[in-house]
Amino acid sequence: MSATTSAAAPSSARRRGSAPMRKVSLRNLAAHKVRLALTVLSVVLGTAFVSGSFVFTDTLQKTFDSIFATAAQGVDVRVSPADDSSRGVPVADIDTVSAISGVRAVAPSVSGQIVLLDEGGSAVQTGGAPSMGESYLPPGQAVDPPDPYTQGSPPAEPGQVGINTGAAERAGLGVGDRTRVLVPSHGIVDVTVTGVYDPGTETGGYIGVTFTDAQARELFTDGAHVAYLDVAGDGVAAQELRDRIASALPDTKVQTGDEVREETKQEVSQALEFVNYFLLAFGAIALLVGTFIIYNTFAMIVAQRLRELALLRAVGASRGQVGRSVVLEALVVGVLGSIVGIAAGIGLAYGLRSLLNSFDVGLPSGPLQITPRTFVVALLVGVLVTVVSAYAPARRASRVPPVAAMRAEFSSSGESLRGRTVVGSVLGVAGIVALVVGAQGTGKPAAAPVGAGAFALVVAVLLVAPALSRPVVGALGAVATRPFGAVGKMARTNAVRNPRRTAATAFALTLGLMLVSVIGVFGSSAKASVDSLVDVGLRADYVLTGPNAIGVPRGAADAARGVAGVDQAVAMHPVSVDVEGESQNGISLDGPVSGVLDPKLVSGSDQLPDDGVLVSQTLAGEHSWQVGSPVPMTGADGTQAQGTVTGVFEDSQLLGGLITSDALYRTLMPAATIPDIAVLVQAQPGADLDTMRGDLERATERFVVVQVQDREQFKGTQAQQIDTLLAILYGLLALAVVIAILGIVNTLALSVVERRREIGMLRAVGMQRAQVRRAIYLESMLIAVFGAVVGVVLGVAFGWAFVSALRDEGLESFVVPWGQVIGMLIGSAVVGVLAALWPAVRAARTKPLEAVVDL
C-alpha cells in the first residue's frame, strides 16, 4: 500500500464514521421534541431582539433618509451660525453674500417652535414630532422650490398662515378657518389659514406652519439675525462658491447643499445608532441569559446520555466523534432558533412600530426594511452563542469512558468545587474592594473601579454560586418547606443535590433581577434626589411649567403677576455662557431671588444688581473668586459682558453653576427667541392658596400649555419622567427574565426525566401524585428564590456604588426600593411555582412499575 493510500485511510474512516454519528444526533433531537422546543425558544427570544432591533432602526433610517433627501433642494451653499446656540446669522450678511461674484439669489430662513391650536382652542398633538413655524418665501425669492399648495394659497400678509397636510388633518382645519398659534417666545397669535401645502414625503406627526417673511422675523428673531442663508449660484461650482463666501464670512459655517444633506443624514444616523445600540444591548443581555439555559440543557442531556455515549464509545466511536455529535445538536438548535428568531424579530419590529403608532409618537411611516446584514448577523449570533454554550458539555461527553459510565443510568459530576470557589472568592473580595474604592470618588475617575468591581463580582458569583447554593438554599428550604414535612425536606434535598445545575439555573434569573434591581435603585435614588433639591432650594408656592421642548410662553409671567394674592411671579431663564474658556450653564431670574429660591449662600448676598452674579462654591473655588470678583462672560455669538460676584452658594443641580441678573441675561443670550423655563410664584402673606391657584389657572388658560403646580405636583412631574424611562427599561429587561423562567422550566423538565426511576420508586412505596407535584413546586421555588436573592443583593450593591459615583451629577440620595425588592422576592417564588406546573404534572404521571423497570 502506498504512503498516500495509507494516509487517506484514516481520513476515509472518519468520514464513514461521521455519518452514523450525525444520524444519532439528529434522531436524538427528534426523539425529544419538547426539550428541543424549549432550548430553541431560548435562542429564538435573544435573536428575535437582535433582528428586530436592526429591522426597526433600518426602517426608521430609510424613512428619514427619504425625508431629508429632498432637503435643501436647489441650494448651492448654506450659511449658518458657527454656534447653534447663537442668535443666528446677522441680517447685514445678506447684503455681503449678495455682493459676492457668482451669487444669483440669497434666501434668508427664519423658523422657531410653535404650538398650533385647533378650532376648539386645544393644542394639536404631534406625538413628539417637531411643530415648527417658518417663513414663506415666494418662488421669485426662494432658492429651493417651495412645497406645492394643494388647497388655497400661501400667506400674503401678516395674520395669514399656510399649514402642511398633516397639520390640517390633525387640527381639523381648512382654508378660511381662523385659529391661534402659540409662539413660546412671543405669546398667542391669531391667524387665518389661507392654504394647505404638501411636503411631498411622509412626515409622521410633524406640524408645519408658514408665515409671511416679515411676520416670521417678528415672531422668531431679534430683528437683527436670521436662522441661516440659502444661496443659489450663477454659473459657479458649489465648492467654489462656498469657498468665496467662507472667505467673506470667516466666522460662519459655510456648506454646500450636498454637505448640508449629508450632515443631516449623519445626524439622524447617529441618533438612530443610539437607539439601535440601546435595543441591541438588551438583546445581548437576553442572549447572555440564554447561554446559561443552553449550557445547563446540554450539560443535563450529556449526563442523561452517559450510558448511550459509553455504548457509542464501546462500539468504536472516537472521543472527537462523540464531542462533535453534541456540537452538531447545538448547531441544529442554533440554526433553528436563529431562523425562527429572525422571523419573530421582523414581527417584533412590526409590532413595535404599530405600538408606537397607537400611542401617536409622531414617527413617519414606511415599509419595513429587511437587509441581508440583519439575516447574517442574527444567524451568526444565534449559532455562535448556542455552540459556545454547548462546548463544555461537548468536551465532557467526549471524555466518557466506554465502560465506567455503563454501570449506572446517571452519574452526576463528581468534580470538586474547591478550585472555582477559591478563585471566585478572591475575585469577590477584589470586586468588593473596587466597588468601595470607586464609590468614594465621583465622575469618570470613579466609573472605572466601579465598573471593574461590578464585573469581578458577577464573575465571582458565577464561580462561587454552586458552593453558595448549598447553604443558602438549605437555609431557605429549612424555613419555607418546614410546613410540608417529608415532602418539603425531599424538595430541599433535590434542590441542592446537584449544586452546579442549581447555580446555573438560578444564575440566569440572577442576571435579570440584578439589572432590574440596579435600575430600581437608580430610579428611586434619582426621584429622592429631585425631591430633596426641590424641598431645599425652592421657596415658591406655585410653579408655572410647560412642555420640556417649549417651556413657558412669554406673557404667562405677566398674567400671573396680575392675579390677586400674588406677591411676585419671577420668570426663570436658561443661561449658557463661556467663562474664561469654559462653558458654564446656569439660570437667570427677572425678579428677586430670595422670595422664590433658597440658594443656600455661603458668603455674600442674593441681591442681583444689573451686573450681579451668584456663583456656585465649586465654580468660585476653581477661579479663586470671592464677593466682589469680576466675572468675564462671553455669549454664544461672541457678545461680551463683565459681571461681579455678589454671593457664593452651595452647589446645586437645580441652579447650575451661576445665577445672573436679568440685565446680563438679555445682554448675553438671544432673549427674544428663548422662552421661560418656568415661572415661580410666591403668594402674599395670608393669601388663600387654593383660591389663588384657581385664579392663576384662569389667568394662564389662554396659553394652553401652561400648568399650575404646587411643589408636590412639581416633584411628581419630575418623578413621572423618571418612571417613564424606568418602565421602558423594565419592559426591555422582561425578555431576560422570561428566558430565565423558561430555563427553570427546561431544567425541571429534564430533571424529571433523569429522575424517572427515583420518582417511580417513590410512587411505588406510596407517594401520592399530589405529593410528587408539591415536591417539584417547592424545588422550583427554592431555585428561583435563591437566584432572586443573589440578584437583588448584587443589584442593590451595584446601585449603591453607581449612585455614589454620580453624586456630583445630582444623585445625592441613595434609596433602596424596599417595596420593589420584597415584590421581586415574592414574585420569584410565584414564578418558581408557575414554572414547575408542567414538569410537576409530568412527574406525577410517572407510572411506578414502568419507571422502576426502565433501564
Short mmCIF file of C-alpha atoms in Angstrom, two decimals, residues 87 132 170 336 600:
data_model
loop_
_atom_site.label_atom_id
_atom_site.label_comp_id
_atom_site.label_asym_id
_atom_site.label_seq_id
_atom_site.Cartn_x
_atom_site.Cartn_y
_atom_site.Cartn_z
CA ARG A 87 -28.67 84.41 17.73
CA MET A 132 -42.39 74.43 13.64
CA ARG A 170 -54.75 66.59 12.96
CA LEU A 336 -33.42 26.56 14.01
CA LYS A 600 -28.01 78.39 50.46
#
